[in-house]
Short mmCIF file of C-alpha atoms in Angstrom, two decimals:
data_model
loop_
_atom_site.label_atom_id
_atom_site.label_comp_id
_atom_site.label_asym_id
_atom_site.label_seq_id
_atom_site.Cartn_x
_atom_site.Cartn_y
_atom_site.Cartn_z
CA UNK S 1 -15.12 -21.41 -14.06
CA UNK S 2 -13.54 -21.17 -10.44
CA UNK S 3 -10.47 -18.68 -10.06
CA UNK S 4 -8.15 -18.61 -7.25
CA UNK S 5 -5.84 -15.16 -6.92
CA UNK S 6 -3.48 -15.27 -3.84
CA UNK S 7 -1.52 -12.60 -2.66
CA UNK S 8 -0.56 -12.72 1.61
CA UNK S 9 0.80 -10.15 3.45
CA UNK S 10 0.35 -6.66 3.94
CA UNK S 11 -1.87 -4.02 3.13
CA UNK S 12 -0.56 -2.60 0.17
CA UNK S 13 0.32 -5.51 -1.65
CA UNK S 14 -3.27 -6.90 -1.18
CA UNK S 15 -5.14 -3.47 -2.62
CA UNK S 16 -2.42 -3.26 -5.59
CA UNK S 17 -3.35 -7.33 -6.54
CA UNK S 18 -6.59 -6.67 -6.36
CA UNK S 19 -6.66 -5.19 -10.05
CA UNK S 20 -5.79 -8.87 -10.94
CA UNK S 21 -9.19 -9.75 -9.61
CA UNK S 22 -11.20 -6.54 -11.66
CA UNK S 23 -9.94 -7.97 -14.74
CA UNK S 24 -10.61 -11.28 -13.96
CA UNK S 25 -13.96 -10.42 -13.90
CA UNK S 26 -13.94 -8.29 -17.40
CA UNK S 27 -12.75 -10.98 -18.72
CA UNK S 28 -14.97 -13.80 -16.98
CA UNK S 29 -17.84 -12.08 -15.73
CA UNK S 30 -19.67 -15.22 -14.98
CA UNK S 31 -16.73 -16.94 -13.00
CA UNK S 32 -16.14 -17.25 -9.78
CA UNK S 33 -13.46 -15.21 -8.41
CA UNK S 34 -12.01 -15.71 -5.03
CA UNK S 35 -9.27 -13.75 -3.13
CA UNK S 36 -6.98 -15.61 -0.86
CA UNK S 37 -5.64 -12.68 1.68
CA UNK S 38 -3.76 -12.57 5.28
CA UNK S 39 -7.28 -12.00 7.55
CA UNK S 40 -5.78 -7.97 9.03
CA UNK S 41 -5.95 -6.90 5.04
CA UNK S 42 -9.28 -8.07 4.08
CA UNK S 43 -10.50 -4.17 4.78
CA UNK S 44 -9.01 -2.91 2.45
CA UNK S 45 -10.82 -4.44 -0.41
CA UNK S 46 -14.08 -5.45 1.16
CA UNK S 47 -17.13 -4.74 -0.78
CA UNK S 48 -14.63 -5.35 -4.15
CA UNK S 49 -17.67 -6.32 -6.74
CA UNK S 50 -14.97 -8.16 -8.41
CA UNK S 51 -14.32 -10.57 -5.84
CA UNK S 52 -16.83 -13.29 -4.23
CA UNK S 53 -15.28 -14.90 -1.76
CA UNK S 54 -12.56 -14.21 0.66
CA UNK S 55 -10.04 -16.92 1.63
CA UNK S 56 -8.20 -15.96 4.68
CA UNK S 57 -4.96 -17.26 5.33
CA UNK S 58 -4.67 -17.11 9.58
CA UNK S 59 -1.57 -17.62 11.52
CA UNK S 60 -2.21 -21.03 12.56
CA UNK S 61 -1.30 -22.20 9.43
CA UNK S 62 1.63 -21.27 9.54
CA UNK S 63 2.45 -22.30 12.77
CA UNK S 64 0.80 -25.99 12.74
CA UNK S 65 1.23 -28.41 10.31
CA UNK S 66 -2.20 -29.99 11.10
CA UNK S 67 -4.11 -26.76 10.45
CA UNK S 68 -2.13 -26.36 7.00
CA UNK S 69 -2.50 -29.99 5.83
CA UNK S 70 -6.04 -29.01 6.57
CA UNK S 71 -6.33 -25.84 4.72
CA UNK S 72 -4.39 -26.96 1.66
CA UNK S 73 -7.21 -30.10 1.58
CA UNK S 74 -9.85 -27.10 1.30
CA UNK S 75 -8.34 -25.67 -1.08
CA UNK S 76 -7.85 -28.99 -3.53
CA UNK S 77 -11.64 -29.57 -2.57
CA UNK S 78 -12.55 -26.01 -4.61
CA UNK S 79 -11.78 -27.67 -7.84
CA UNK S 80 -10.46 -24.14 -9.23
CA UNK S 81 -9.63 -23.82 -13.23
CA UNK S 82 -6.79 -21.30 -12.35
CA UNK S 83 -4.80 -20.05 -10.15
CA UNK S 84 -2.69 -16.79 -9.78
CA UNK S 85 0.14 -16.82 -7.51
CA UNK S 86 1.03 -12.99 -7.08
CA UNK S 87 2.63 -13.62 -3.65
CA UNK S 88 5.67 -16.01 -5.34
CA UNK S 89 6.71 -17.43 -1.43
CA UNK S 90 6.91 -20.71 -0.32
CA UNK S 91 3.03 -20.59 1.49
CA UNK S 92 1.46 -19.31 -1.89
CA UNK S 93 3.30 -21.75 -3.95
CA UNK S 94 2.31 -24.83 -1.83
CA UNK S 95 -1.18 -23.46 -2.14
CA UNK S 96 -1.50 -23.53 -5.38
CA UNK S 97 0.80 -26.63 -6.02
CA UNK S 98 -1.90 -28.66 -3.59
CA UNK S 99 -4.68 -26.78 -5.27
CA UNK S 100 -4.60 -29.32 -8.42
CA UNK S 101 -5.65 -26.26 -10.73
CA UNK S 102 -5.17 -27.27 -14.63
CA UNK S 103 -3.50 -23.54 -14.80
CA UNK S 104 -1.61 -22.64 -12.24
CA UNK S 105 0.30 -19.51 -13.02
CA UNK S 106 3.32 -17.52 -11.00
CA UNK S 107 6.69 -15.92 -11.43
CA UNK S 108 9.90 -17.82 -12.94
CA UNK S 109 12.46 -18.00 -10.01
CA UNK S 110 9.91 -17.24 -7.51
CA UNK S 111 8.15 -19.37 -4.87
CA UNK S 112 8.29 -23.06 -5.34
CA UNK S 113 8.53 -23.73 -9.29
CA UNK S 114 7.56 -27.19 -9.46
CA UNK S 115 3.74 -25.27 -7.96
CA UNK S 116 3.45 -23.32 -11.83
CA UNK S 117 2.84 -24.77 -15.13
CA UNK S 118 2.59 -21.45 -16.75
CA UNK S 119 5.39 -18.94 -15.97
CA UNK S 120 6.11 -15.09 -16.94
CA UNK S 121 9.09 -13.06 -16.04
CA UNK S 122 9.58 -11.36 -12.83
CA UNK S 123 10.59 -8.28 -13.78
CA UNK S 124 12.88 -6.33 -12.66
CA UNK S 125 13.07 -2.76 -13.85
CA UNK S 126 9.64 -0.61 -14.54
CA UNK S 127 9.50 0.39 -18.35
CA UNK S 128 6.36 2.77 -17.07
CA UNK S 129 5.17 5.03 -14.47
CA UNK S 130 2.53 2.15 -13.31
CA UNK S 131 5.66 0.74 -11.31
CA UNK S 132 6.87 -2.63 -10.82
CA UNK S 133 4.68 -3.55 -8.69
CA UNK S 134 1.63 -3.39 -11.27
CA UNK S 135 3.86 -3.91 -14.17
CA UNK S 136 4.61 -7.93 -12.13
CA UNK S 137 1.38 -8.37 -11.95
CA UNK S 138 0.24 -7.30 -14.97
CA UNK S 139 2.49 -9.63 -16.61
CA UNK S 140 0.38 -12.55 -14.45
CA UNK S 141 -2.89 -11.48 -15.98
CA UNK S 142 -1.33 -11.40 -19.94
CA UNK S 143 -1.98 -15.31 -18.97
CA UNK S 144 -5.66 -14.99 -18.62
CA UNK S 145 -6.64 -11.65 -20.20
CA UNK S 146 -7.27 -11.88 -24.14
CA UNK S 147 -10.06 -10.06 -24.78
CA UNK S 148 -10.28 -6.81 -22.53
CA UNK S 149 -7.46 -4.39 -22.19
CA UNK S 150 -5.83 -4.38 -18.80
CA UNK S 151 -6.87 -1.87 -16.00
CA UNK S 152 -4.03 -0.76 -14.25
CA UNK S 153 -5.70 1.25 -11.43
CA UNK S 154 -6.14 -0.62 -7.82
CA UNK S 155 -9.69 0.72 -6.79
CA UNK S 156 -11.15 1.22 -3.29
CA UNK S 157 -14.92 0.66 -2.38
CA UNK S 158 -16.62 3.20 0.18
CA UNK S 159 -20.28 2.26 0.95
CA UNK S 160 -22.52 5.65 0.95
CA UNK S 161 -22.82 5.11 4.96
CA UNK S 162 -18.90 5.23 5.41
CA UNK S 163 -18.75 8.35 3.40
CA UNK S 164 -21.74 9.68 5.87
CA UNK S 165 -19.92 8.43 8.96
CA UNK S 166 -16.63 10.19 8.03
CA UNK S 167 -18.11 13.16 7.42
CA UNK S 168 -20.02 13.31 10.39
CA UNK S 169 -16.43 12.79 12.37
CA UNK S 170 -14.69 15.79 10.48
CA UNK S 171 -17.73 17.95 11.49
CA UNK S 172 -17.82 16.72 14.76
CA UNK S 173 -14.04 18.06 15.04
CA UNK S 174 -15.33 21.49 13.51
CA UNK S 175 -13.57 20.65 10.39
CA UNK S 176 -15.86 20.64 6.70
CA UNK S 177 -13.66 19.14 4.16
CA UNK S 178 -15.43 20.99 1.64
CA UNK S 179 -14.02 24.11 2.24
CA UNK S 180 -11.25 23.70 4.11
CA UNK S 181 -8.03 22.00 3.35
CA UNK S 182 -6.81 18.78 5.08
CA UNK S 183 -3.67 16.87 4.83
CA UNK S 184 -3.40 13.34 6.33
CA UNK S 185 0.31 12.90 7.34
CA UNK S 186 1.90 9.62 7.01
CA UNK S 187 4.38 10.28 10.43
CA UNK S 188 4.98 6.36 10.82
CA UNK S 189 6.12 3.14 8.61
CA UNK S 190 5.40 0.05 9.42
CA UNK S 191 8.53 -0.16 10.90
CA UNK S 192 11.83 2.06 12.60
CA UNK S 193 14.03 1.42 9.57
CA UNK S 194 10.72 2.57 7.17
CA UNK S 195 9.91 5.38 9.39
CA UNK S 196 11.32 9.10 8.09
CA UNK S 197 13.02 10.93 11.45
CA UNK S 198 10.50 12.14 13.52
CA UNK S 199 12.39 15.45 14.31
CA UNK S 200 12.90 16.07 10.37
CA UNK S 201 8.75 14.64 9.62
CA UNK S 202 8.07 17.77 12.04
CA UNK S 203 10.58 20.18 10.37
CA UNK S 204 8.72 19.37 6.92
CA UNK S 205 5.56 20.40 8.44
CA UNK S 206 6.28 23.18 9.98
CA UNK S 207 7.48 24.87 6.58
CA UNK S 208 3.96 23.72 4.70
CA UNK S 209 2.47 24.94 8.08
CA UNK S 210 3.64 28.62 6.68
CA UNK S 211 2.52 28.12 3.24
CA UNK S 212 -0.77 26.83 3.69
CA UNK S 213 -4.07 26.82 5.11
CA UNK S 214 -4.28 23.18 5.58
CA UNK S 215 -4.81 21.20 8.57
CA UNK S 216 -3.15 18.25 9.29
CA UNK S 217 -4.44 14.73 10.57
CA UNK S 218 -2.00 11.91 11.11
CA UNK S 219 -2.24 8.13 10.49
CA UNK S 220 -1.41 6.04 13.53
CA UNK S 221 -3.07 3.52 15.63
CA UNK S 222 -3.67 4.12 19.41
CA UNK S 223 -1.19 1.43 20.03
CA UNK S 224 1.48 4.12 18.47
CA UNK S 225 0.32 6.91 20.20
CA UNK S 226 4.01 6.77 22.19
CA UNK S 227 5.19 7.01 18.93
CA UNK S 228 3.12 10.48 17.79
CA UNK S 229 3.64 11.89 21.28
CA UNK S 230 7.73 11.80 20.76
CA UNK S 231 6.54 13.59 17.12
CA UNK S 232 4.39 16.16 18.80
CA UNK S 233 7.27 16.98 20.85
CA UNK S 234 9.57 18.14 18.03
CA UNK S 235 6.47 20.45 16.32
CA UNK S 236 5.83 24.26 18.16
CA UNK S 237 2.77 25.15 19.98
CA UNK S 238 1.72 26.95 16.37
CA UNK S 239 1.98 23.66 14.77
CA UNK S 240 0.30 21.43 17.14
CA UNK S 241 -3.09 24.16 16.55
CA UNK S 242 -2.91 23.02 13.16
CA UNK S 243 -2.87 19.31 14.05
CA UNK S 244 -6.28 17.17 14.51
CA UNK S 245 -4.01 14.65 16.67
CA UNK S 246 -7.69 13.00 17.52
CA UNK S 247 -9.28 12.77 14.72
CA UNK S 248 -8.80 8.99 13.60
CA UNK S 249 -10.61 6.33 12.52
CA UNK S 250 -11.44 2.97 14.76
CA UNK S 251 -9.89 0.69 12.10
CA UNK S 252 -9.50 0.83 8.40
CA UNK S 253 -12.44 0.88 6.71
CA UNK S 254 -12.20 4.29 9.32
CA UNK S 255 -8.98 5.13 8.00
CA UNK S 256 -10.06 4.95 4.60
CA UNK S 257 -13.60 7.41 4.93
CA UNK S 258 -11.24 9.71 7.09
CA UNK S 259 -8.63 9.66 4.22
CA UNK S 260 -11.51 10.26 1.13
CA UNK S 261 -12.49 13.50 3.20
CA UNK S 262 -8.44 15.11 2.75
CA UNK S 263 -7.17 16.62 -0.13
CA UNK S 264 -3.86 15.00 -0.16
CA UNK S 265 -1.47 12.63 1.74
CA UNK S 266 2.49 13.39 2.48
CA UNK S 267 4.70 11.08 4.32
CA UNK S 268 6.14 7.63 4.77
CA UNK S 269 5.73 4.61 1.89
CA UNK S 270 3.23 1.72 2.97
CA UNK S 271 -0.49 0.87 2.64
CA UNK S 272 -1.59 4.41 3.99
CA UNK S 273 -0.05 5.69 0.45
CA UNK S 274 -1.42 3.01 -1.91
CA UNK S 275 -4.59 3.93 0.00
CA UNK S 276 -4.55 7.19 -0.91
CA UNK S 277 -3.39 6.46 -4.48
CA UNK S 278 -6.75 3.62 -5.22
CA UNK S 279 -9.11 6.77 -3.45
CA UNK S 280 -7.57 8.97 -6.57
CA UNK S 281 -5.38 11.39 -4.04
CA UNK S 282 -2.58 12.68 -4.27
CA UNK S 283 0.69 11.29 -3.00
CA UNK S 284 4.15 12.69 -1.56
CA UNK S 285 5.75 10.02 -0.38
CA UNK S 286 9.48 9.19 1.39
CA UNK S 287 11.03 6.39 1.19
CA UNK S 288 13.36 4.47 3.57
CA UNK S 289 16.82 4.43 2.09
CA UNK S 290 16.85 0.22 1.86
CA UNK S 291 13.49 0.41 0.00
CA UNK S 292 14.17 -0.16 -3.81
CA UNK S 293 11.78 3.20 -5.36
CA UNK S 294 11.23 1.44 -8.48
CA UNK S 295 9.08 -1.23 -6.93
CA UNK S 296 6.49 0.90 -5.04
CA UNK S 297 6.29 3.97 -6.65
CA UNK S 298 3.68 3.46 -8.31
CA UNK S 299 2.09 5.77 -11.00
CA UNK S 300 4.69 8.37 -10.04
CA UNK S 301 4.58 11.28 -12.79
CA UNK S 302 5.82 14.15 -10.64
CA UNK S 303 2.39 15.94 -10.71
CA UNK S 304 -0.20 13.72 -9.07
CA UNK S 305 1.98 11.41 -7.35
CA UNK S 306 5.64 12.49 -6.13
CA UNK S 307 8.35 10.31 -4.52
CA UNK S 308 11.69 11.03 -2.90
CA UNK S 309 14.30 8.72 -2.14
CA UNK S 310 17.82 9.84 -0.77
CA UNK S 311 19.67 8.26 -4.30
CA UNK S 312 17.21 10.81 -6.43
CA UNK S 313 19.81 12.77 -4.45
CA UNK S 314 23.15 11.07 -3.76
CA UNK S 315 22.97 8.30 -6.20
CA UNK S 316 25.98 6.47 -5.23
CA UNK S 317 24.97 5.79 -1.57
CA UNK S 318 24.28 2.80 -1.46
CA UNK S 319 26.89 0.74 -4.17
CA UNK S 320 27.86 -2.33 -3.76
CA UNK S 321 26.01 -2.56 -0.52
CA UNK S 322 23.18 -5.55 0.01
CA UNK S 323 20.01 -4.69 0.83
CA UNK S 324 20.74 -6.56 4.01
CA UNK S 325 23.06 -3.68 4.49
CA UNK S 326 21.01 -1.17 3.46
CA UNK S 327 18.21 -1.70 6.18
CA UNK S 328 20.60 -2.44 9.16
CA UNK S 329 22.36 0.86 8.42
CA UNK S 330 18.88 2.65 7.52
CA UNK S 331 18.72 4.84 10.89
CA UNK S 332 22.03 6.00 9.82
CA UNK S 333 21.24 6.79 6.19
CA UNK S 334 17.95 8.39 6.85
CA UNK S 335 19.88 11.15 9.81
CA UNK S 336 21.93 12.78 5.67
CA UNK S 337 18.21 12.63 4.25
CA UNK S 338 17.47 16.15 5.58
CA UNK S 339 14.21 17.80 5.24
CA UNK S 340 16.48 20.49 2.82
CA UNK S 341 17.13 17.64 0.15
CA UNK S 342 13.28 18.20 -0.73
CA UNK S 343 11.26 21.57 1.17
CA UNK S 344 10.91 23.10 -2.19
CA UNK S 345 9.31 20.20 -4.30
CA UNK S 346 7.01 18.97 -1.12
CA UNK S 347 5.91 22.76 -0.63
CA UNK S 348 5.18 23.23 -4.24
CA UNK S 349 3.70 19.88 -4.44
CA UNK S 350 1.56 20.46 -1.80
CA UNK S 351 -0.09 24.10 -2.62
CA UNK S 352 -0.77 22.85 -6.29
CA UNK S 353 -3.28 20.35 -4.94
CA UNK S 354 -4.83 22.90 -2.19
CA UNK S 355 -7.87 24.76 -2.70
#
């Protein structure tokens, strides 16, 4: 048997899907199970024993019809049994409409219909703290999955050598992350309107600064280091000792070693959260006013895993207003999300999972 999972874009999505490949592979341990997966988020789940091959989806395929027509053939040539649609766009669902799969499953009202033969409901409100973004895609697998009960966990694979190099770059920075505390700091989303104000991200800090130990490393690129410099500027000199601003990884697989070293992560929603989450650490996380909570916070029980959103605090904001709305007006809303909304719970939070 030949299985085809798809899921495109970013880095979150890709780790959370990749559960639909584990239990693929309960289920059908002697099939083979490949990923299709935008090429920048194939990190994240290398060395995935569930998967066996990665199909990358690169941007000339979206930009040339030639180099599509092209891919899609490969695709049809794979002869797969089934295919999973978890992406539910118009790329995915010509995928797996050209793939010729007998099953071919995906979302009602999602992607291009006439691509699935078997459909399940695209829900729309969680019923558990998994999230809607497991809960989708667990409804995907109740397709496939009869024998094994479901695993709702998205796991991350460290090789012993990653572990060792990570490690080696905390002590290097005089730092062991066996006896000292170390909080990686989501400053940055992946974009503005994502991104919790820099001048109230350094505010937050500065109060866990004074009731911890812990020392904080940040998650940014060195394309962003602009970015992180206009942070550094709103923290004090006291702060900035407590800040490893150096201490980051090349790339992800990096990123991910680095992050497996700290006890916790606080900050902005995206992949460096769901990151955390698959290396079993717990979360704070903030999210961007437009960003519906329900979706992405995932496994949220207020212990492990915490999430703020300015409506757990003024729920009316944002009726009647499109989500269209929401995001251009984002800057706006995030300047009456002050840092005072939430101190308490992100202090508490925060010494509960020190040493």
């Amino acid at each position: 048997m030949k299985i085809l999972v798809i899921q495109q874009k970013m880095i979150g999505d890709v780790l959370i899907s990749s559960l639909i490949c584990e239990n693929l592979r309960n289920e059908y341990p002697d099939a083979q199970i490949d990923y299709l997966i935008n090429t920048f988020t194939q990190p994240v789940v290398e060395n995935h024993p569930a998967i066996d091959n990665f199909i990358l989806f690169e941007d000339k395929y979206r930009n040339n019809i030639a180099s599509l027509f092209l891919f899609l053939l490969k695709i049809r040539n794979q002869n797969y049994d089934i295919v999973i649609d978890a992406y539910a766009k118009i790329e995915s669902g010509l995928i797996t409409l050209f793939s010729g799969a007998p099953k071919r499953i995906g979302y009602k009202g999602k992607g291009i219909q006439l691509a699935y033969n078997q459909k399940v409901e695209y829900l729309e409100k969680a019923t558990t703290q998994a999230g809607l973004a497991i809960e989708r895609r667990v409804e995907l697998l109740k397709k496939v999955i009869h024998k094994n009960k479901i695993e709702i966990y998205p796991k991350i694979f460290l090789t012993e050598q990653e572990k060792k190099q990570s490690l080696d770059l905390f002590q290097f920075y005089q730092l062991n992350p066996e006896t000292e505390n170390c909080i990686m700091i989501s400053v940055l989303g992946s974009e503005k309107s994502k991104t919790y104000p820099l001048s109230y991200m350094a505010q937050l800090l500065e109060q866990i600064s004074l009731h911890t130990n812990a020392t904080f490393l940040l998650n940014y690129t060195p394309k962003q280091n602009e970015e992180i410099e206009e942070f550094l500027g709103f923290c004090s000199e006291t702060l900035k000792q407590r800040i490893k601003k150096d201490l980051i990884g090349k790339d992800l697989r990096n990123f991910m070693g680095i992050m497996n070293q700290c006890q916790l992560i606080i900050g902005n929603d995206g992949g460096a959260i769901n990151i955390a989450k698959a290396l079993n650490k717990p979360s704070f996380t903030i999210f961007s006013p437009w960003i519906q909570k329900e979706s992405w916070s995932i496994f949220e029980d207020g212990i492990k895993h915490k999430a703020v959103h300015l409506k757990d605090f003024i729920p009316d904001f944002d009726t009647h207003e499109s989500k269209k709305s929401l995001k251009e007006k984002a800057v706006t809303y995030y300047s009456h999300f002050t840092p005072d909304f939430f101190l308490k719970d992100v202090i508490t939070f925060t010494q509960s999972h020190l040493k």
